[in-house]
Amino acid sequence: MELGAMATTSEGNAKSIAISVKFAGKSIRVTAPCDSTVKDLKSLLQPLTNVLPRGQKLIFKGKVLADEMTLAASEINNGAKVMLMASQGLYQGDGPILLEARTRPRERSTPNAKNLVDEKKRVSVDKSRFERWKATGVIALSDCNLKAIPDEVWSCEASARVIDLSNNSIKHVPSQVSCLSSTQKLLLNVNEISDASISWDSLAFLKRLTVLSLSHNLLTTLPSALGSLTSLKQLHVTNNKLTSIPDEIRFLTQLEVLKVSKNRISIVPSTVGECSSLTEVDLSSNLLSELPETLGCLHNLKALHINHNGLRSLPTTLFKMCIHLSTLDLHHTEITIDLLRQYEGWEAFDERRRSKHQKQLDFRVMSQAEFDEGADKH
């Protein structure tokens, strides 16, 4: 298996060499100038393997290659074969790119074939159950092996406040969802919902919606219509295939919790800085190499999770402006403790962190526990 393409060099540039890197049962073909360093080669391999440079060990002719050495000095010539070994955990996104694609785990039981019936009939809502839904406003249909949303749900109309359809095999969220005008919480986790199968324009009619949870689905994009859900306080879209966050997130000024971990997001829009109510942001396990400076505008931010990304730096005003920030998860990034200490406001943040975790620190042997949320010392 080959990833990447042969690079071309213009006349006068350093001569490029082709290198075959063996990793996880496949051969990755890359090209680089012969005066490149081993560290440069690791940077080239990062997007092709999802392994962070500091988690890569390159071996050539039985020797581990040192970062500061050039390829020429390491005797790596055109056509050389190099082996890559990855340290466990030091990766971006959802893990190293392996030979075989991993399937999404299902979190529901599978009934016997003889018990399979049409899902709408199986939950054929008897009168008492339907009346209970209307009386309480809570529609609980998780783990019911549904392949579609039962018509009885739409019949509840403005009575429904909380709808839980998680852990099913629902593929379609039709336009009828707009009739649920009083819904405050809509939970659709662990289904089979794709971009084309959800009516976002109809969801935009749910003006009272405060919690929308679509984690563990098949979404690749979040449309601009998301910005119409102006009452939203929590948005959960982890474990999808999202590549971006729409600029229209700026309109979600009441949003307090944003969880988009375990996707394929490479850029966070600067407009996220206008979500002034955000207190918790989880961007972990994506493909981020940088964060927008506007994150420093989130003055109410308390927790930021950015582990398992290719980040090398933080927004310069993060510690200075986010004066309530006390939780910062940097595990498995390229950010070091030495870099953190250079940021203005670091000392105040570190004091807040220590204060929050004082009970845990009291049980530790070391009296002066150092920052341990994932930043290396070097």
GROMACS .gro file of C-alpha atoms in nm:
model
  378
    1MET     CA    1   0.000   0.000   0.000
    2GLU     CA    2   0.139   0.342  -0.093
    3LEU     CA    3   0.037   0.676   0.056
    4GLY     CA    4   0.139   1.016  -0.072
    5ALA     CA    5   0.296   1.097  -0.405
    6MET     CA    6   0.641   1.150  -0.550
    7ALA     CA    7   0.740   1.514  -0.507
    8THR     CA    8   0.897   1.707  -0.796
    9THR     CA    9   1.176   1.954  -0.747
   10SER     CA   10   1.263   2.252  -0.962
   11GLU     CA   11   1.611   2.292  -1.104
   12GLY     CA   12   1.846   2.439  -0.848
   13ASN     CA   13   1.672   2.294  -0.542
   14ALA     CA   14   1.832   2.028  -0.326
   15LYS     CA   15   1.808   1.685  -0.481
   16SER     CA   16   1.507   1.489  -0.360
   17ILE     CA   17   1.517   1.122  -0.272
   18ALA     CA   18   1.239   0.868  -0.254
   19ILE     CA   19   1.211   0.673   0.070
   20SER     CA   20   0.997   0.370   0.150
   21VAL     CA   21   0.879   0.370   0.511
   22LYS     CA   22   0.744   0.044   0.650
   23PHE     CA   23   0.470   0.097   0.906
   24ALA     CA   24   0.183  -0.116   1.035
   25GLY     CA   25   0.207  -0.367   0.751
   26LYS     CA   26   0.215  -0.114   0.470
   27SER     CA   27   0.476   0.073   0.272
   28ILE     CA   28   0.453   0.452   0.272
   29ARG     CA   29   0.640   0.619  -0.013
   30VAL     CA   30   0.759   0.975   0.054
   31THR     CA   31   1.009   1.209  -0.105
   32ALA     CA   32   1.224   1.469   0.068
   33PRO     CA   33   1.533   1.680  -0.008
   34CYS     CA   34   1.846   1.488   0.085
   35ASP     CA   35   1.950   1.776   0.312
   36SER     CA   36   1.633   1.732   0.518
   37THR     CA   37   1.674   1.621   0.877
   38VAL     CA   38   1.519   1.313   1.030
   39LYS     CA   39   1.290   1.549   1.219
   40ASP     CA   40   1.170   1.690   0.885
   41LEU     CA   41   1.096   1.337   0.767
   42LYS     CA   42   0.890   1.271   1.079
   43SER     CA   43   0.684   1.582   1.007
   44LEU     CA   44   0.616   1.450   0.657
   45LEU     CA   45   0.503   1.119   0.802
   46GLN     CA   46   0.269   1.270   1.060
   47PRO     CA   47  -0.036   1.325   0.831
   48LEU     CA   48   0.027   0.992   0.658
   49THR     CA   49   0.038   0.787   0.978
   50ASN     CA   50  -0.137   1.005   1.242
   51VAL     CA   51   0.166   0.939   1.465
   52LEU     CA   52   0.310   1.253   1.627
   53PRO     CA   53   0.678   1.321   1.549
   54ARG     CA   54   0.782   1.266   1.910
   55GLY     CA   55   0.606   0.930   1.900
   56GLN     CA   56   0.800   0.813   1.592
   57LYS     CA   57   1.114   0.599   1.606
   58LEU     CA   58   1.277   0.564   1.264
   59ILE     CA   59   1.515   0.273   1.216
   60PHE     CA   60   1.758   0.234   0.926
   61LYS     CA   61   2.008  -0.050   0.897
   62GLY     CA   62   1.941  -0.151   1.254
   63LYS     CA   63   2.010   0.195   1.399
   64VAL     CA   64   1.765   0.446   1.546
   65LEU     CA   65   1.793   0.773   1.353
   66ALA     CA   66   1.859   1.090   1.552
   67ASP     CA   67   1.632   1.389   1.485
   68GLU     CA   68   1.911   1.638   1.419
   69MET     CA   69   2.090   1.423   1.159
   70THR     CA   70   2.033   1.492   0.789
   71LEU     CA   71   1.917   1.214   0.563
   72ALA     CA   72   2.246   1.232   0.373
   73ALA     CA   73   2.452   1.206   0.692
   74SER     CA   74   2.237   0.910   0.793
   75GLU     CA   75   2.333   0.742   0.465
   76ILE     CA   76   1.971   0.738   0.348
   77ASN     CA   77   1.980   0.740  -0.030
   78ASN     CA   78   1.721   0.719  -0.303
   79GLY     CA   79   1.513   0.402  -0.264
   80ALA     CA   80   1.615   0.347   0.099
   81LYS     CA   81   1.384   0.143   0.319
   82VAL     CA   82   1.320   0.278   0.668
   83MET     CA   83   1.114   0.120   0.945
   84LEU     CA   84   0.880   0.328   1.160
   85MET     CA   85   0.790   0.219   1.512
   86ALA     CA   86   0.526   0.420   1.697
   87SER     CA   87   0.504   0.484   2.070
   88GLN     CA   88   0.169   0.385   2.213
   89GLY     CA   89  -0.068   0.677   2.262
   90LEU     CA   90   0.139   0.941   2.080
   91TYR     CA   91  -0.095   1.003   1.789
   92GLN     CA   92  -0.339   1.257   1.652
   93GLY     CA   93  -0.700   1.192   1.555
   94ASP     CA   94  -0.848   0.851   1.630
   95GLY     CA   95  -0.520   0.663   1.620
   96PRO     CA   96  -0.251   0.547   1.378
   97ILE     CA   97  -0.361   0.482   1.020
   98LEU     CA   98  -0.357   0.105   0.999
   99LEU     CA   99  -0.374  -0.130   0.702
  100GLU     CA  100  -0.732  -0.227   0.772
  101ALA     CA  101  -0.995   0.034   0.849
  102ARG     CA  102  -1.156  -0.013   1.186
  103THR     CA  103  -1.528  -0.045   1.208
  104ARG     CA  104  -1.741   0.160   1.440
  105PRO     CA  105  -1.846  -0.043   1.742
  106ARG     CA  106  -2.214  -0.088   1.795
  107GLU     CA  107  -2.349  -0.049   2.142
  108ARG     CA  108  -2.669  -0.241   2.120
  109SER     CA  109  -2.782  -0.601   2.141
  110THR     CA  110  -2.892  -0.793   1.833
  111PRO     CA  111  -3.226  -0.975   1.865
  112ASN     CA  112  -3.288  -1.323   1.726
  113ALA     CA  113  -3.408  -1.323   1.368
  114LYS     CA  114  -3.738  -1.485   1.462
  115ASN     CA  115  -3.812  -1.196   1.696
  116LEU     CA  116  -3.746  -0.929   1.437
  117VAL     CA  117  -4.061  -0.740   1.348
  118ASP     CA  118  -4.130  -0.409   1.192
  119GLU     CA  119  -3.986  -0.160   1.435
  120LYS     CA  120  -4.292   0.061   1.433
  121LYS     CA  121  -4.512  -0.233   1.524
  122ARG     CA  122  -4.267  -0.361   1.784
  123VAL     CA  123  -4.293  -0.033   1.968
  124SER     CA  124  -4.643  -0.002   1.854
  125VAL     CA  125  -4.727   0.246   2.114
  126ASP     CA  126  -5.022   0.137   2.319
  127LYS     CA  127  -5.256   0.404   2.437
  128SER     CA  128  -5.126   0.413   2.794
  129ARG     CA  129  -4.767   0.455   2.679
  130PHE     CA  130  -4.858   0.726   2.431
  131GLU     CA  131  -5.059   0.909   2.696
  132ARG     CA  132  -4.763   0.883   2.933
  133TRP     CA  133  -4.539   1.044   2.673
  134LYS     CA  134  -4.782   1.330   2.631
  135ALA     CA  135  -4.827   1.371   3.004
  136THR     CA  136  -4.458   1.367   3.099
  137GLY     CA  137  -4.311   1.511   2.781
  138VAL     CA  138  -4.040   1.242   2.789
  139ILE     CA  139  -4.010   0.998   2.498
  140ALA     CA  140  -3.763   0.724   2.594
  141LEU     CA  141  -3.691   0.490   2.301
  142SER     CA  142  -3.322   0.411   2.340
  143ASP     CA  143  -3.202   0.054   2.280
  144CYS     CA  144  -3.522  -0.047   2.098
  145ASN     CA  145  -3.361  -0.176   1.777
  146LEU     CA  146  -3.542   0.089   1.576
  147LYS     CA  147  -3.461   0.147   1.213
  148ALA     CA  148  -3.689   0.447   1.185
  149ILE     CA  149  -3.850   0.696   1.418
  150PRO     CA  150  -4.206   0.575   1.497
  151ASP     CA  151  -4.492   0.791   1.369
  152GLU     CA  152  -4.628   0.813   1.724
  153VAL     CA  153  -4.336   1.039   1.812
  154TRP     CA  154  -4.455   1.301   1.564
  155SER     CA  155  -4.804   1.278   1.711
  156CYS     CA  156  -4.672   1.413   2.040
  157GLU     CA  157  -4.595   1.742   1.868
  158ALA     CA  158  -4.559   2.026   2.122
  159SER     CA  159  -4.595   1.787   2.418
  160ALA     CA  160  -4.247   1.641   2.374
  161ARG     CA  161  -3.970   1.801   2.580
  162VAL     CA  162  -3.709   1.523   2.595
  163ILE     CA  163  -3.659   1.268   2.316
  164ASP     CA  164  -3.406   0.989   2.356
  165LEU     CA  165  -3.359   0.771   2.046
  166SER     CA  166  -3.002   0.665   2.120
  167ASN     CA  167  -2.851   0.322   2.053
  168ASN     CA  168  -3.071   0.225   1.762
  169SER     CA  169  -3.019   0.184   1.387
  170ILE     CA  170  -3.203   0.498   1.281
  171LYS     CA  171  -3.082   0.627   0.946
  172HIS     CA  172  -3.327   0.909   0.876
  173VAL     CA  173  -3.437   1.221   1.067
  174PRO     CA  174  -3.720   1.348   0.844
  175SER     CA  175  -3.874   1.692   0.809
  176GLN     CA  176  -4.151   1.596   1.054
  177VAL     CA  177  -3.903   1.673   1.330
  178SER     CA  178  -4.006   2.038   1.292
  179CYS     CA  179  -4.340   1.962   1.460
  180LEU     CA  180  -4.163   1.892   1.792
  181SER     CA  181  -4.154   2.264   1.861
  182SER     CA  182  -4.120   2.238   2.241
  183THR     CA  183  -3.836   1.987   2.245
  184GLN     CA  184  -3.549   2.088   2.471
  185LYS     CA  185  -3.331   1.775   2.451
  186LEU     CA  186  -3.286   1.558   2.142
  187LEU     CA  187  -3.058   1.256   2.183
  188LEU     CA  188  -2.970   1.057   1.871
  189ASN     CA  189  -2.640   0.900   1.976
  190VAL     CA  190  -2.516   0.572   1.827
  191ASN     CA  191  -2.731   0.549   1.517
  192GLU     CA  192  -2.655   0.546   1.144
  193ILE     CA  193  -2.736   0.906   1.058
  194SER     CA  194  -2.546   1.054   0.763
  195ASP     CA  195  -2.537   1.404   0.612
  196ALA     CA  196  -2.808   1.336   0.356
  197SER     CA  197  -3.041   1.163   0.600
  198ILE     CA  198  -3.099   1.444   0.852
  199SER     CA  199  -3.319   1.744   0.780
  200TRP     CA  200  -3.118   2.027   0.935
  201ASP     CA  201  -3.354   2.293   0.798
  202SER     CA  202  -3.637   2.126   0.990
  203LEU     CA  203  -3.425   2.097   1.305
  204ALA     CA  204  -3.380   2.473   1.285
  205PHE     CA  205  -3.747   2.510   1.384
  206LEU     CA  206  -3.672   2.371   1.730
  207LYS     CA  207  -3.620   2.711   1.887
  208ARG     CA  208  -3.626   2.577   2.243
  209LEU     CA  209  -3.366   2.308   2.186
  210THR     CA  210  -3.090   2.331   2.447
  211VAL     CA  211  -2.920   1.991   2.407
  212LEU     CA  212  -2.847   1.822   2.073
  213SER     CA  213  -2.648   1.499   2.083
  214LEU     CA  214  -2.549   1.321   1.762
  215SER     CA  215  -2.237   1.136   1.875
  216HIS     CA  216  -2.138   0.802   1.717
  217ASN     CA  217  -2.300   0.860   1.379
  218LEU     CA  218  -2.180   0.901   1.019
  219LEU     CA  219  -2.178   1.279   0.980
  220THR     CA  220  -1.904   1.444   0.774
  221THR     CA  221  -2.030   1.805   0.788
  222LEU     CA  222  -2.227   2.036   1.012
  223PRO     CA  223  -2.431   2.275   0.792
  224SER     CA  224  -2.480   2.649   0.832
  225ALA     CA  225  -2.835   2.577   0.954
  226LEU     CA  226  -2.677   2.479   1.284
  227GLY     CA  227  -2.648   2.850   1.357
  228SER     CA  228  -3.028   2.875   1.375
  229LEU     CA  229  -3.039   2.673   1.697
  230THR     CA  230  -2.974   2.984   1.902
  231SER     CA  231  -3.101   2.836   2.232
  232LEU     CA  232  -2.851   2.552   2.219
  233LYS     CA  233  -2.644   2.508   2.536
  234GLN     CA  234  -2.483   2.171   2.462
  235LEU     CA  235  -2.370   2.025   2.130
  236HIS     CA  236  -2.231   1.670   2.128
  237VAL     CA  237  -2.103   1.536   1.794
  238THR     CA  238  -1.812   1.316   1.899
  239ASN     CA  239  -1.717   1.002   1.707
  240ASN     CA  240  -1.833   1.111   1.364
  241LYS     CA  241  -1.633   1.189   1.048
  242LEU     CA  242  -1.654   1.567   1.067
  243THR     CA  243  -1.385   1.762   0.884
  244SER     CA  244  -1.484   2.112   0.991
  245ILE     CA  245  -1.696   2.331   1.216
  246PRO     CA  246  -1.915   2.587   1.036
  247ASP     CA  247  -1.850   2.960   1.074
  248GLU     CA  248  -2.214   2.996   1.175
  249ILE     CA  249  -2.130   2.853   1.517
  250ARG     CA  250  -2.084   3.221   1.606
  251PHE     CA  251  -2.462   3.253   1.647
  252LEU     CA  252  -2.471   2.997   1.930
  253THR     CA  253  -2.403   3.258   2.195
  254GLN     CA  254  -2.570   3.050   2.469
  255LEU     CA  255  -2.360   2.740   2.395
  256GLU     CA  256  -2.185   2.621   2.710
  257VAL     CA  257  -2.052   2.277   2.612
  258LEU     CA  258  -1.901   2.189   2.273
  259LYS     CA  259  -1.781   1.831   2.227
  260VAL     CA  260  -1.641   1.741   1.886
  261SER     CA  261  -1.371   1.490   1.981
  262LYS     CA  262  -1.275   1.189   1.768
  263ASN     CA  263  -1.343   1.344   1.430
  264ARG     CA  264  -1.119   1.459   1.142
  265ILE     CA  265  -1.126   1.832   1.205
  266SER     CA  266  -0.812   2.016   1.091
  267ILE     CA  267  -0.927   2.377   1.138
  268VAL     CA  268  -1.133   2.546   1.409
  269PRO     CA  269  -1.299   2.865   1.274
  270SER     CA  270  -1.209   3.192   1.441
  271THR     CA  271  -1.582   3.258   1.488
  272VAL     CA  272  -1.583   3.011   1.779
  273GLY     CA  273  -1.452   3.303   1.983
  274GLU     CA  274  -1.797   3.462   1.960
  275CYS     CA  275  -1.954   3.173   2.156
  276SER     CA  276  -1.910   3.377   2.471
  277SER     CA  277  -2.091   3.134   2.704
  278LEU     CA  278  -1.863   2.836   2.639
  279THR     CA  279  -1.729   2.677   2.957
  280GLU     CA  280  -1.611   2.341   2.820
  281VAL     CA  281  -1.459   2.265   2.479
  282ASP     CA  282  -1.345   1.916   2.377
  283LEU     CA  283  -1.144   1.907   2.054
  284SER     CA  284  -0.943   1.598   2.142
  285SER     CA  285  -0.847   1.329   1.889
  286ASN     CA  286  -0.868   1.540   1.575
  287LEU     CA  287  -0.613   1.657   1.316
  288LEU     CA  288  -0.545   2.005   1.451
  289SER     CA  289  -0.206   2.170   1.404
  290GLU     CA  290  -0.310   2.507   1.544
  291LEU     CA  291  -0.592   2.682   1.730
  292PRO     CA  292  -0.743   3.023   1.651
  293GLU     CA  293  -0.627   3.318   1.860
  294THR     CA  294  -0.993   3.396   1.925
  295LEU     CA  295  -1.010   3.111   2.179
  296GLY     CA  296  -0.871   3.372   2.416
  297CYS     CA  297  -1.205   3.555   2.384
  298LEU     CA  298  -1.383   3.272   2.568
  299HIS     CA  299  -1.368   3.444   2.906
  300ASN     CA  300  -1.596   3.186   3.070
  301LEU     CA  301  -1.391   2.886   2.955
  302LYS     CA  302  -1.312   2.644   3.238
  303ALA     CA  303  -1.203   2.325   3.058
  304LEU     CA  304  -1.020   2.275   2.728
  305HIS     CA  305  -0.941   1.925   2.599
  306ILE     CA  306  -0.704   1.920   2.302
  307ASN     CA  307  -0.516   1.593   2.356
  308HIS     CA  308  -0.422   1.368   2.061
  309ASN     CA  309  -0.368   1.647   1.811
  310GLY     CA  310  -0.061   1.769   1.626
  311LEU     CA  311  -0.056   2.100   1.813
  312ARG     CA  312   0.277   2.274   1.870
  313SER     CA  313   0.151   2.592   2.035
  314LEU     CA  314  -0.147   2.757   2.204
  315PRO     CA  315  -0.325   3.089   2.141
  316THR     CA  316  -0.104   3.356   2.296
  317THR     CA  317  -0.385   3.508   2.506
  318LEU     CA  318  -0.535   3.181   2.632
  319PHE     CA  319  -0.398   3.197   2.988
  320LYS     CA  320  -0.416   3.575   3.011
  321MET     CA  321  -0.776   3.620   2.897
  322CYS     CA  322  -0.942   3.291   3.003
  323ILE     CA  323  -0.920   3.367   3.372
  324HIS     CA  324  -1.151   3.080   3.473
  325LEU     CA  325  -0.957   2.811   3.285
  326SER     CA  326  -0.847   2.541   3.528
  327THR     CA  327  -0.852   2.220   3.321
  328LEU     CA  328  -0.622   2.183   3.021
  329ASP     CA  329  -0.559   1.841   2.867
  330LEU     CA  330  -0.250   1.840   2.646
  331HIS     CA  331  -0.170   1.470   2.649
  332HIS     CA  332  -0.007   1.349   2.327
  333THR     CA  333   0.054   1.683   2.158
  334GLU     CA  334   0.383   1.848   2.063
  335ILE     CA  335   0.347   2.117   2.333
  336THR     CA  336   0.613   2.116   2.605
  337ILE     CA  337   0.614   2.250   2.958
  338ASP     CA  338   0.896   2.487   2.867
  339LEU     CA  339   0.676   2.645   2.601
  340LEU     CA  340   0.381   2.678   2.841
  341ARG     CA  341   0.591   2.872   3.089
  342GLN     CA  342   0.657   3.137   2.826
  343TYR     CA  343   0.289   3.231   2.793
  344GLU     CA  344   0.162   3.535   2.978
  345GLY     CA  345  -0.080   3.428   3.251
  346TRP     CA  346   0.070   3.080   3.289
  347GLU     CA  347   0.146   3.122   3.660
  348ALA     CA  348  -0.212   3.226   3.741
  349PHE     CA  349  -0.350   2.932   3.542
  350ASP     CA  350  -0.117   2.689   3.714
  351GLU     CA  351  -0.232   2.819   4.051
  352ARG     CA  352  -0.598   2.767   3.956
  353ARG     CA  353  -0.518   2.417   3.835
  354ARG     CA  354  -0.338   2.330   4.155
  355SER     CA  355  -0.620   2.473   4.366
  356LYS     CA  356  -0.885   2.274   4.180
  357HIS     CA  357  -0.695   1.950   4.218
  358GLN     CA  358  -0.568   2.014   4.568
  359LYS     CA  359  -0.744   1.713   4.713
  360GLN     CA  360  -0.574   1.485   4.462
  361LEU     CA  361  -0.241   1.656   4.517
  362ASP     CA  362  -0.266   1.600   4.893
  363PHE     CA  363  -0.251   1.225   4.834
  364ARG     CA  364   0.060   1.240   4.620
  365VAL     CA  365   0.406   1.171   4.750
  366MET     CA  366   0.557   1.479   4.590
  367SER     CA  367   0.473   1.796   4.776
  368GLN     CA  368   0.516   2.013   4.465
  369ALA     CA  369   0.325   1.833   4.192
  370GLU     CA  370   0.415   1.966   3.851
  371PHE     CA  371   0.186   2.026   3.557
  372ASP     CA  372   0.097   1.679   3.432
  373GLU     CA  373  -0.179   1.725   3.179
  374GLY     CA  374   0.040   1.593   2.901
  375ALA     CA  375   0.314   1.848   2.831
  376ASP     CA  376   0.664   1.704   2.806
  377LYS     CA  377   0.950   1.863   2.995
  378HIS     CA  378   1.156   1.906   2.679
   0.00000   0.00000   0.00000
